[in-house]
Tab-separated table of C-alpha atoms and ligand atoms in Angstrom:
chain	number	residue	atom	x	y	z
A	292	UNK	CA	88.122	108.243	106.431
A	293	UNK	CA	90.262	107.977	109.503
A	294	UNK	CA	89.192	105.462	112.057
A	295	UNK	CA	91.640	106.399	114.734
A	296	UNK	CA	92.841	109.676	116.175
A	297	UNK	CA	95.852	110.840	114.280
A	298	UNK	CA	98.847	110.840	116.569
A	299	UNK	CA	102.452	111.761	116.129
A	300	UNK	CA	103.841	113.582	113.183
A	301	UNK	CA	101.555	113.380	110.191
A	302	UNK	CA	100.879	115.089	106.898
A	303	UNK	CA	97.142	114.738	106.754
A	304	UNK	CA	95.830	115.054	103.210
A	305	UNK	CA	92.207	116.039	102.796
A	306	UNK	CA	91.017	114.320	99.627
A	307	UNK	CA	87.773	116.273	99.796
A	308	UNK	CA	89.897	119.388	99.284
A	309	UNK	CA	91.623	117.795	96.280
A	310	UNK	CA	88.175	116.936	94.925
A	311	UNK	CA	86.844	120.448	95.527
A	312	UNK	CA	89.857	122.118	93.948
A	313	UNK	CA	89.698	119.866	90.898
A	314	UNK	CA	86.005	120.614	90.417
A	315	UNK	CA	86.695	124.328	90.794
A	316	UNK	CA	89.382	124.171	88.097
A	317	UNK	CA	87.085	122.184	85.806
A	318	UNK	CA	84.345	124.763	86.329
A	319	UNK	CA	86.692	127.474	85.027
A	320	UNK	CA	87.336	125.849	81.670
A	321	UNK	CA	85.709	124.013	78.816
A	322	UNK	CA	88.982	122.212	78.145
A	323	UNK	CA	89.979	118.897	79.638
A	324	UNK	CA	91.831	119.077	82.942
A	325	UNK	CA	95.201	117.393	83.369
A	326	UNK	CA	96.169	117.170	87.011
A	327	UNK	CA	99.901	117.415	87.599
A	328	UNK	CA	100.958	114.758	90.091
A	329	UNK	CA	104.725	115.116	89.670
A	330	UNK	CA	106.958	115.030	92.741
A	331	UNK	CA	104.654	112.530	94.412
A	332	UNK	CA	101.633	114.717	93.916
A	333	UNK	CA	103.463	117.837	95.165
A	334	UNK	CA	104.249	115.799	98.290
A	335	UNK	CA	100.637	114.730	98.888
A	336	UNK	CA	100.931	111.211	97.445
A	337	UNK	CA	100.662	110.575	93.727
A	338	UNK	CA	98.087	107.790	93.666
A	339	UNK	CA	95.518	109.059	96.197
A	340	UNK	CA	95.600	112.516	94.600
A	341	UNK	CA	95.261	111.041	91.119
A	342	UNK	CA	92.243	108.955	92.120
A	343	UNK	CA	90.497	111.869	93.843
A	344	UNK	CA	91.149	114.187	90.904
A	345	UNK	CA	90.030	111.704	88.253
A	346	UNK	CA	86.811	111.144	90.160
A	347	UNK	CA	86.095	114.869	90.201
A	348	UNK	CA	86.518	116.229	86.723
A	349	UNK	CA	90.123	115.614	85.751
A	350	UNK	CA	90.660	113.365	82.732
A	351	UNK	CA	94.451	113.425	82.412
A	352	UNK	CA	97.467	113.004	84.671
A	353	UNK	CA	100.817	114.710	84.182
A	354	UNK	CA	104.217	113.661	85.536
A	355	UNK	CA	107.841	114.541	84.871
A	356	UNK	CA	109.373	111.085	84.678
A	357	UNK	CA	108.658	107.703	83.190
A	358	UNK	CA	109.068	106.220	86.678
A	359	UNK	CA	106.171	108.333	87.931
A	360	UNK	CA	104.097	107.439	84.897
A	361	UNK	CA	104.703	103.737	85.492
A	362	UNK	CA	103.682	104.242	89.129
A	363	UNK	CA	100.354	105.553	87.832
A	364	UNK	CA	99.896	102.446	85.711
A	365	UNK	CA	101.062	100.108	88.486
A	366	UNK	CA	98.342	101.565	90.688
A	367	UNK	CA	95.886	100.361	88.079
A	368	UNK	CA	94.988	103.823	86.809
A	369	UNK	CA	94.208	103.675	83.092
A	370	UNK	CA	93.606	107.403	82.545
A	371	UNK	CA	95.775	109.080	79.940
A	372	UNK	CA	99.081	110.157	81.396
A	373	UNK	CA	101.671	112.501	79.920
A	374	UNK	CA	105.298	112.391	81.025
A	375	UNK	CA	107.434	115.345	80.013
A	376	UNK	CA	110.988	115.368	81.304
A	377	UNK	CA	113.367	112.798	79.840
A	378	UNK	CA	116.813	112.155	78.541
A	379	UNK	CA	116.582	111.380	74.821
A	380	UNK	CA	117.907	107.885	75.531
A	381	UNK	CA	115.515	107.037	78.353
A	382	UNK	CA	113.845	103.663	77.930
A	383	UNK	CA	110.620	104.688	76.257
A	384	UNK	CA	109.615	101.203	75.062
A	385	UNK	CA	107.931	100.016	78.273
A	386	UNK	CA	106.215	103.392	78.512
A	387	UNK	CA	104.883	103.084	74.991
A	388	UNK	CA	103.560	99.608	75.805
A	389	UNK	CA	101.892	100.988	78.939
A	390	UNK	CA	100.105	103.653	76.914
A	391	UNK	CA	102.108	106.470	78.505
A	392	UNK	CA	102.256	109.563	76.306
A	393	UNK	CA	105.565	111.371	76.128
A	394	UNK	CA	106.724	114.889	75.447
A	395	UNK	CA	109.323	115.577	72.781
A	396	UNK	CA	111.171	118.900	73.020
A	397	UNK	CA	113.926	118.098	70.515
A	398	UNK	CA	114.900	116.078	67.494
A	399	UNK	CA	117.090	113.867	69.713
A	400	UNK	CA	114.096	113.075	71.889
A	401	UNK	CA	112.018	112.215	68.841
A	402	UNK	CA	114.767	109.925	67.567
A	403	UNK	CA	114.966	108.132	70.915
A	404	UNK	CA	111.203	107.778	71.100
A	405	UNK	CA	111.004	106.490	67.526
A	406	UNK	CA	113.710	103.889	68.181
A	407	UNK	CA	111.786	102.754	71.248
A	408	UNK	CA	108.579	102.526	69.232
A	409	UNK	CA	110.334	100.082	66.913
A	410	UNK	CA	111.281	97.946	69.913
A	411	UNK	CA	107.811	98.316	71.445
A	412	UNK	CA	106.149	97.225	68.242
A	413	UNK	CA	103.790	100.174	68.010
A	414	UNK	CA	103.700	103.938	67.705
A	415	UNK	CA	104.370	106.328	70.571
A	416	UNK	CA	101.852	109.030	71.374
A	417	UNK	CA	103.886	112.227	71.391
A	418	UNK	CA	103.311	115.816	72.517
A	419	UNK	CA	105.720	118.170	70.767
A	420	UNK	CA	106.940	120.957	73.002
A	421	UNK	CA	107.593	124.458	71.754
A	422	UNK	CA	109.448	126.994	73.892
A	423	UNK	CA	107.322	130.116	73.609
A	424	UNK	CA	109.359	132.225	76.004
A	425	UNK	CA	110.273	130.328	79.147
A	426	UNK	CA	113.730	129.359	77.860
A	427	UNK	CA	113.676	126.232	79.942
A	428	UNK	CA	112.515	123.315	77.849
A	429	UNK	CA	111.079	122.808	74.403
A	430	UNK	CA	112.189	123.547	70.865
A	431	UNK	CA	112.977	127.160	70.082
A	432	UNK	CA	110.810	128.761	67.410
A	433	UNK	CA	113.895	128.532	65.150
A	434	UNK	CA	114.173	124.769	65.632
A	435	UNK	CA	110.425	124.167	65.490
A	436	UNK	CA	109.966	123.803	61.694
A	437	UNK	CA	112.643	121.108	61.575
A	438	UNK	CA	111.136	119.322	64.584
A	439	UNK	CA	107.641	119.172	63.128
A	440	UNK	CA	108.971	118.061	59.729
A	441	UNK	CA	110.879	115.228	61.405
A	442	UNK	CA	107.791	114.358	63.466
A	443	UNK	CA	105.661	114.219	60.321
A	444	UNK	CA	108.152	111.773	58.781
A	445	UNK	CA	108.080	109.565	61.860
A	446	UNK	CA	104.302	109.699	61.888
A	447	UNK	CA	104.199	108.605	58.267
A	448	UNK	CA	106.547	105.752	59.139
A	449	UNK	CA	104.081	104.636	61.799
A	450	UNK	CA	106.510	105.199	64.669
A	451	UNK	CA	104.777	108.082	66.407
A	452	UNK	CA	101.434	109.751	66.514
A	453	UNK	CA	101.564	113.463	67.307
A	454	UNK	CA	98.706	113.881	69.777
A	455	UNK	CA	99.714	117.190	71.231
A	456	UNK	CA	101.499	120.474	70.762
A	457	UNK	CA	102.223	122.284	73.963
A	458	UNK	CA	104.181	124.918	75.842
A	459	UNK	CA	104.546	126.403	79.315
A	460	UNK	CA	103.847	129.941	80.544
A	461	UNK	CA	106.326	132.057	82.478
A	462	UNK	CA	104.111	134.840	83.883
A	463	UNK	CA	100.616	133.386	84.148
A	464	UNK	CA	100.466	134.118	87.877
A	465	UNK	CA	100.269	137.796	87.001
A	466	UNK	CA	96.767	138.684	85.851
A	467	UNK	CA	96.264	140.715	82.706
A	468	UNK	CA	96.496	139.542	79.101
A	469	UNK	CA	99.828	141.294	78.556
A	470	UNK	CA	101.520	138.659	80.699
A	471	UNK	CA	100.698	135.829	78.324
A	472	UNK	CA	100.271	137.677	75.028
A	473	UNK	CA	103.637	137.042	73.419
A	474	UNK	CA	103.729	133.385	74.452
A	475	UNK	CA	100.161	132.907	73.264
A	476	UNK	CA	100.917	134.301	69.840
A	477	UNK	CA	104.092	132.220	69.493
A	478	UNK	CA	102.059	129.193	70.495
A	479	UNK	CA	99.334	129.695	67.899
A	480	UNK	CA	102.076	130.271	65.299
A	481	UNK	CA	103.716	126.996	66.315
A	482	UNK	CA	100.442	125.098	65.996
A	483	UNK	CA	99.978	126.552	62.509
A	484	UNK	CA	103.496	125.498	61.523
A	485	UNK	CA	102.796	121.974	62.814
A	486	UNK	CA	99.562	121.794	60.837
A	487	UNK	CA	101.284	123.059	57.707
A	488	UNK	CA	103.770	120.209	58.113
A	489	UNK	CA	100.872	117.770	57.958
A	490	UNK	CA	100.419	117.130	61.667
A	491	UNK	CA	96.989	117.131	63.250
A	492	UNK	CA	97.426	117.435	67.029
A	493	UNK	CA	94.082	117.188	68.794
A	494	UNK	CA	95.497	118.398	72.103
A	495	UNK	CA	96.947	121.887	72.207
A	496	UNK	CA	97.896	122.826	75.758
A	497	UNK	CA	99.522	125.836	77.341
A	498	UNK	CA	97.772	126.783	80.594
A	499	UNK	CA	98.970	126.005	84.125
A	500	UNK	CA	96.920	126.548	87.298
A	501	UNK	CA	97.161	130.315	87.186
A	502	UNK	CA	96.209	130.497	83.525
A	503	UNK	CA	93.262	128.180	84.116
A	504	UNK	CA	91.800	130.900	86.335
A	505	UNK	CA	93.214	134.087	84.882
A	506	UNK	CA	93.795	133.507	81.163
A	507	UNK	CA	90.933	131.636	79.473
A	508	UNK	CA	92.358	132.338	76.016
A	509	UNK	CA	95.231	129.978	76.840
A	510	UNK	CA	93.051	126.935	77.558
A	511	UNK	CA	92.805	125.364	74.085
A	512	UNK	CA	92.036	121.635	74.481
A	513	UNK	CA	93.644	120.870	77.842
A	514	UNK	CA	94.837	122.732	80.917
A	515	UNK	CA	97.633	121.415	83.143
A	516	UNK	CA	96.905	122.213	86.775
A	517	UNK	CA	99.329	121.549	89.586
A	518	UNK	CA	99.509	123.856	92.584
A	519	UNK	CA	95.818	124.813	92.544
A	520	UNK	CA	94.798	121.175	92.911
A	521	UNK	CA	96.645	121.193	96.223
A	522	UNK	CA	94.800	124.298	97.358
A	523	UNK	CA	97.297	127.083	96.840
A	524	UNK	CA	95.934	130.196	95.140
A	525	UNK	CA	98.020	130.567	91.977
A	526	UNK	CA	97.241	134.124	90.889
A	527	UNK	CA	98.908	136.934	92.762
A	528	UNK	CA	96.438	138.794	94.949
A	529	UNK	CA	93.343	136.827	93.913
A	530	UNK	CA	91.381	134.161	95.779
A	531	UNK	CA	89.298	131.689	93.805
A	532	UNK	CA	88.149	129.637	96.798
A	533	UNK	CA	90.698	126.852	96.728
A	534	UNK	CA	91.107	124.776	99.882
A	535	UNK	CA	94.597	123.786	101.072
A	536	UNK	CA	94.741	120.006	101.151
A	537	UNK	CA	97.644	119.294	103.475
A	538	UNK	CA	97.810	119.731	107.227
A	539	UNK	CA	101.220	119.156	108.767
A	540	UNK	CA	100.868	118.370	112.426
A	541	UNK	CA	102.940	116.918	115.195
A	542	UNK	CA	102.966	116.656	118.957
A	543	UNK	CA	104.873	118.162	121.817
A	544	UNK	CA	107.240	115.490	123.115
A	545	UNK	CA	108.836	117.382	125.990
A	546	UNK	CA	108.208	120.529	128.013
A	547	UNK	CA	110.445	122.616	130.251
A	548	UNK	CA	109.953	125.776	132.276
A	549	UNK	CA	112.841	128.214	131.943
A	550	UNK	CA	113.746	131.579	133.494
A	551	UNK	CA	114.151	134.862	131.652
A	552	UNK	CA	117.464	135.098	129.835
A	553	UNK	CA	117.529	131.508	128.574
A	554	UNK	CA	119.191	131.128	125.200
A	555	UNK	CA	117.438	128.589	122.974
A	556	UNK	CA	118.833	126.325	120.231
A	557	UNK	CA	122.107	126.739	118.297
A	558	UNK	CA	123.923	130.018	118.817
A	559	UNK	CA	121.180	131.245	121.145
A	560	UNK	CA	119.609	133.490	118.523
A	561	UNK	CA	116.550	133.489	120.738
A	562	UNK	CA	116.747	134.506	124.382
A	563	UNK	CA	113.663	134.390	126.600
A	564	UNK	CA	112.651	137.767	127.968
A	565	UNK	CA	110.668	136.333	130.885
A	566	UNK	CA	109.992	133.018	132.558
A	567	UNK	CA	108.332	130.845	129.978
A	568	UNK	CA	107.532	127.297	128.914
A	569	UNK	CA	109.447	125.740	126.031
A	570	UNK	CA	107.837	122.908	124.090
A	571	UNK	CA	109.874	120.510	121.975
A	572	UNK	CA	108.501	119.381	118.600
A	573	UNK	CA	110.092	116.442	116.732
A	574	UNK	CA	110.133	118.015	113.269
A	575	UNK	CA	113.007	119.781	111.570
A	576	UNK	CA	114.480	120.819	108.282
A	577	UNK	CA	115.132	117.206	107.336
A	578	UNK	CA	111.347	116.904	107.341
A	579	UNK	CA	110.958	120.000	105.215
A	580	UNK	CA	110.300	122.582	107.928
A	581	UNK	CA	112.456	125.316	106.426
A	582	UNK	CA	115.301	126.443	108.619
A	583	UNK	CA	115.231	129.898	107.025
A	584	UNK	CA	111.717	130.483	108.389
A	585	UNK	CA	112.816	130.196	112.021
A	586	UNK	CA	112.984	133.852	113.034
A	587	UNK	CA	109.480	134.598	111.702
A	588	UNK	CA	107.639	131.298	112.062
A	589	UNK	CA	104.901	130.355	114.463
A	590	UNK	CA	102.729	127.289	114.930
A	591	UNK	CA	99.380	126.500	116.493
A	592	UNK	CA	99.907	124.979	119.926
A	593	UNK	CA	96.945	124.135	122.114
A	594	UNK	CA	94.805	126.245	119.793
A	595	UNK	CA	97.032	129.323	120.171
A	596	UNK	CA	99.635	130.766	117.805
A	597	UNK	CA	103.055	130.629	119.422
A	598	UNK	CA	106.458	131.549	117.984
A	599	UNK	CA	109.224	129.133	117.201
A	600	UNK	CA	112.083	129.816	119.598
A	601	UNK	CA	115.536	129.836	118.059
A	602	UNK	CA	116.841	127.911	115.126
A	603	UNK	CA	114.913	125.107	113.517
A	604	UNK	CA	117.334	122.179	113.579
A	605	UNK	CA	117.513	119.042	111.491
A	606	UNK	CA	115.006	116.990	113.454
A	607	UNK	CA	113.439	119.256	116.029
A	608	UNK	CA	112.354	122.753	116.901
A	609	UNK	CA	111.301	124.508	120.078
A	610	UNK	CA	108.146	126.553	120.583
A	611	UNK	CA	107.893	129.353	123.129
A	612	UNK	CA	104.606	128.412	124.743
A	613	UNK	CA	104.580	131.327	127.214
A	614	UNK	CA	102.339	130.429	130.124
A	615	UNK	CA	100.170	127.981	128.176
A	616	UNK	CA	99.568	124.812	130.124
A	617	UNK	CA	101.256	122.555	127.556
A	618	UNK	CA	102.021	118.904	128.062
A	619	UNK	CA	103.651	116.178	126.033
A	620	UNK	CA	101.121	114.886	123.543
A	621	UNK	CA	99.586	118.307	122.860
A	622	UNK	CA	98.930	118.902	119.192
A	623	UNK	CA	101.141	121.216	117.164
A	624	UNK	CA	99.806	122.322	113.791
A	625	UNK	CA	102.642	123.540	111.589
A	626	UNK	CA	100.383	124.449	108.691
A	627	UNK	CA	96.921	123.694	107.455
A	628	UNK	CA	93.978	125.341	105.721
A	629	UNK	CA	94.155	128.223	108.196
A	630	UNK	CA	90.591	127.846	109.391
A	631	UNK	CA	91.471	127.170	113.032
A	632	UNK	CA	94.109	129.872	113.324
A	633	UNK	CA	97.020	127.727	112.191
A	634	UNK	CA	99.513	129.082	109.666
A	635	UNK	CA	99.048	128.173	106.031
A	636	UNK	CA	101.658	126.849	103.663
A	637	UNK	CA	101.608	130.326	102.119
A	638	UNK	CA	102.642	131.817	105.470
A	639	UNK	CA	105.572	129.401	105.584
A	640	UNK	CA	106.526	130.263	102.035
A	641	UNK	CA	106.697	133.950	102.983
A	642	UNK	CA	108.603	133.238	106.202
A	643	UNK	CA	111.130	131.126	104.301
A	644	UNK	CA	111.378	133.434	101.291
A	645	UNK	CA	110.242	130.753	98.868
A	646	UNK	CA	107.080	129.511	97.168
A	647	UNK	CA	104.439	127.108	98.425
A	648	UNK	CA	105.537	124.491	95.921
A	649	UNK	CA	108.930	124.208	97.576
A	650	UNK	CA	107.416	123.846	101.038
A	651	UNK	CA	104.896	121.189	99.969
A	652	UNK	CA	107.306	119.130	97.893
A	653	UNK	CA	109.940	119.441	100.615
A	654	UNK	CA	107.923	117.648	103.284
A	655	UNK	CA	110.186	114.699	103.859
A	656	UNK	CA	109.794	110.969	103.600
A	657	UNK	CA	109.861	110.536	107.399
A	658	UNK	CA	106.507	112.251	107.665
A	659	UNK	CA	103.733	109.705	107.145
A	660	UNK	CA	100.935	110.760	104.828
A	661	UNK	CA	97.431	109.975	105.974
A	662	UNK	CA	94.229	110.554	104.094
A	663	UNK	CA	90.771	111.662	105.023
A	664	UNK	CA	87.650	112.917	103.373
A	665	UNK	CA	87.554	110.422	100.553
A	666	UNK	CA	85.033	112.172	98.350
A	667	UNK	CA	81.853	110.262	97.597
A	668	UNK	CA	82.594	110.335	93.904
A	669	UNK	CA	85.970	108.747	94.463
A	670	UNK	CA	84.409	105.590	95.863
A	671	UNK	CA	82.603	105.158	92.561
A	672	UNK	CA	85.848	104.839	90.678
A	673	UNK	CA	85.837	101.281	89.405
A	674	UNK	CA	88.382	99.074	91.054
A	675	UNK	CA	91.193	99.563	88.626
A	676	UNK	CA	92.601	96.654	86.714
A	677	UNK	CA	96.145	96.322	85.570
A	678	UNK	CA	96.488	97.630	82.060
A	679	UNK	CA	97.164	95.002	79.434
A	680	UNK	CA	100.860	94.294	79.187
A	681	UNK	CA	100.887	95.213	75.578
A	682	UNK	CA	98.555	97.142	73.392
A	683	UNK	CA	98.749	99.155	70.256
A	684	UNK	CA	100.645	102.084	71.634
A	685	UNK	CA	99.130	104.591	69.286
A	686	UNK	CA	95.781	103.912	70.830
A	687	UNK	CA	96.224	104.144	74.588
A	688	UNK	CA	93.142	104.122	76.743
A	689	UNK	CA	92.197	107.663	75.890
A	690	UNK	CA	88.932	109.233	75.094
A	691	UNK	CA	90.008	112.618	73.826
A	692	UNK	CA	87.495	115.264	74.650
A	693	UNK	CA	84.957	112.673	75.586
A	694	UNK	CA	84.358	113.978	79.076
A	695	UNK	CA	83.283	117.497	78.264
B	18	PLP	C1	104.607	121.748	87.110
B	18	PLP	C2	104.058	122.029	85.779
B	18	PLP	C3	102.719	122.433	85.610
B	18	PLP	C4	101.832	122.777	86.778
B	18	PLP	O1	102.035	124.133	87.083
B	18	PLP	P1	101.224	124.829	88.269
B	18	PLP	O2	101.664	126.236	88.204
B	18	PLP	O3	101.650	124.119	89.491
B	18	PLP	O4	99.804	124.627	87.946
B	18	PLP	C5	102.227	122.578	84.332
B	18	PLP	N1	103.021	122.347	83.262
B	18	PLP	C6	104.312	121.998	83.382
B	18	PLP	C7	105.134	121.791	82.167
B	18	PLP	C8	104.875	121.831	84.639
B	18	PLP	O5	106.155	121.471	84.750
């Protein structure tokens, strides 16, 4: 809860929204919910998001690097965490000791993980990744039989434990079973091949945010939800009642009255058509306000939507305030939940010709994150202890399926 009025430029993160969105996701599935906190929690702050989500129905955390996974552990969070984007020669040994589970998309990755398990003195918990049609990451169906055979050997040698088999969907944001059908059937085939090789993965996972809402047949044992946790509706044309968690706000720092015909910002793309008031806002593309959005973008200024005048520059942009009585210190809401007339992150994504993910993760390091709305449940999370420095890596602090 904030004690003081928020001043200056701030990305205000509503943890009650994170809590609500996590509960909504959990209510749409019988599977466990893994909350994806990669890229610093999609720009919202990895640790606060993780705590709020774990207190509201999530049981797993997902990240794309060992560094992020260690940050989870360093914050004292003992929940299971899966890290899934590595070089085969990354240093997996400390991760194994910290009970971090790792994805393996190739034989080289498995070899690197197995070598690290030898150094770590215990088996690595591994999630084998099959590429079912995204062509981005994971073993191809052709390479899969060899991968699972190798994994079975390493499991027998006590170097790994195959906890999961997983894949990622390419079209889940489009409703209708046809958009996941071929990937779903390749996935169930891959699981069967893994089982035939003697593996017994208890976590099969395929669904992202969109599939959690739109494709229940993809849920299996675990869903991996990212963007929906942050309050962005993931399925094209459908609203499930998610609440955007981030409000990006700033303040007017300078005001000037100008005559008609005044060119504003670089190259004077914008020329005033009447006498007007220009308000200067100390946020720019270095802070993640997309330059490309300039010609279409507007912000909430003094409770009124006003257009951005001219090009968004690196550190600042100008708002055409018209005849509004604006003064330095007046609040500017760049985006928020949209409930007070401010734009949403989805509006900015459209204006900039990109997706909400890029806007949220692009909000720069100069913008301080502040938190409010700590959900009641979150305060019941036991004060986390540091995980033991070393424990049998095959048995990280996981209670598979125990929560639902
Ligand atoms: C980012 C990511 C997710 C989360 O996807 P959303 O569409 O944001 O829910 C899930 N799985 C993988 C492998 C990812 O990289």
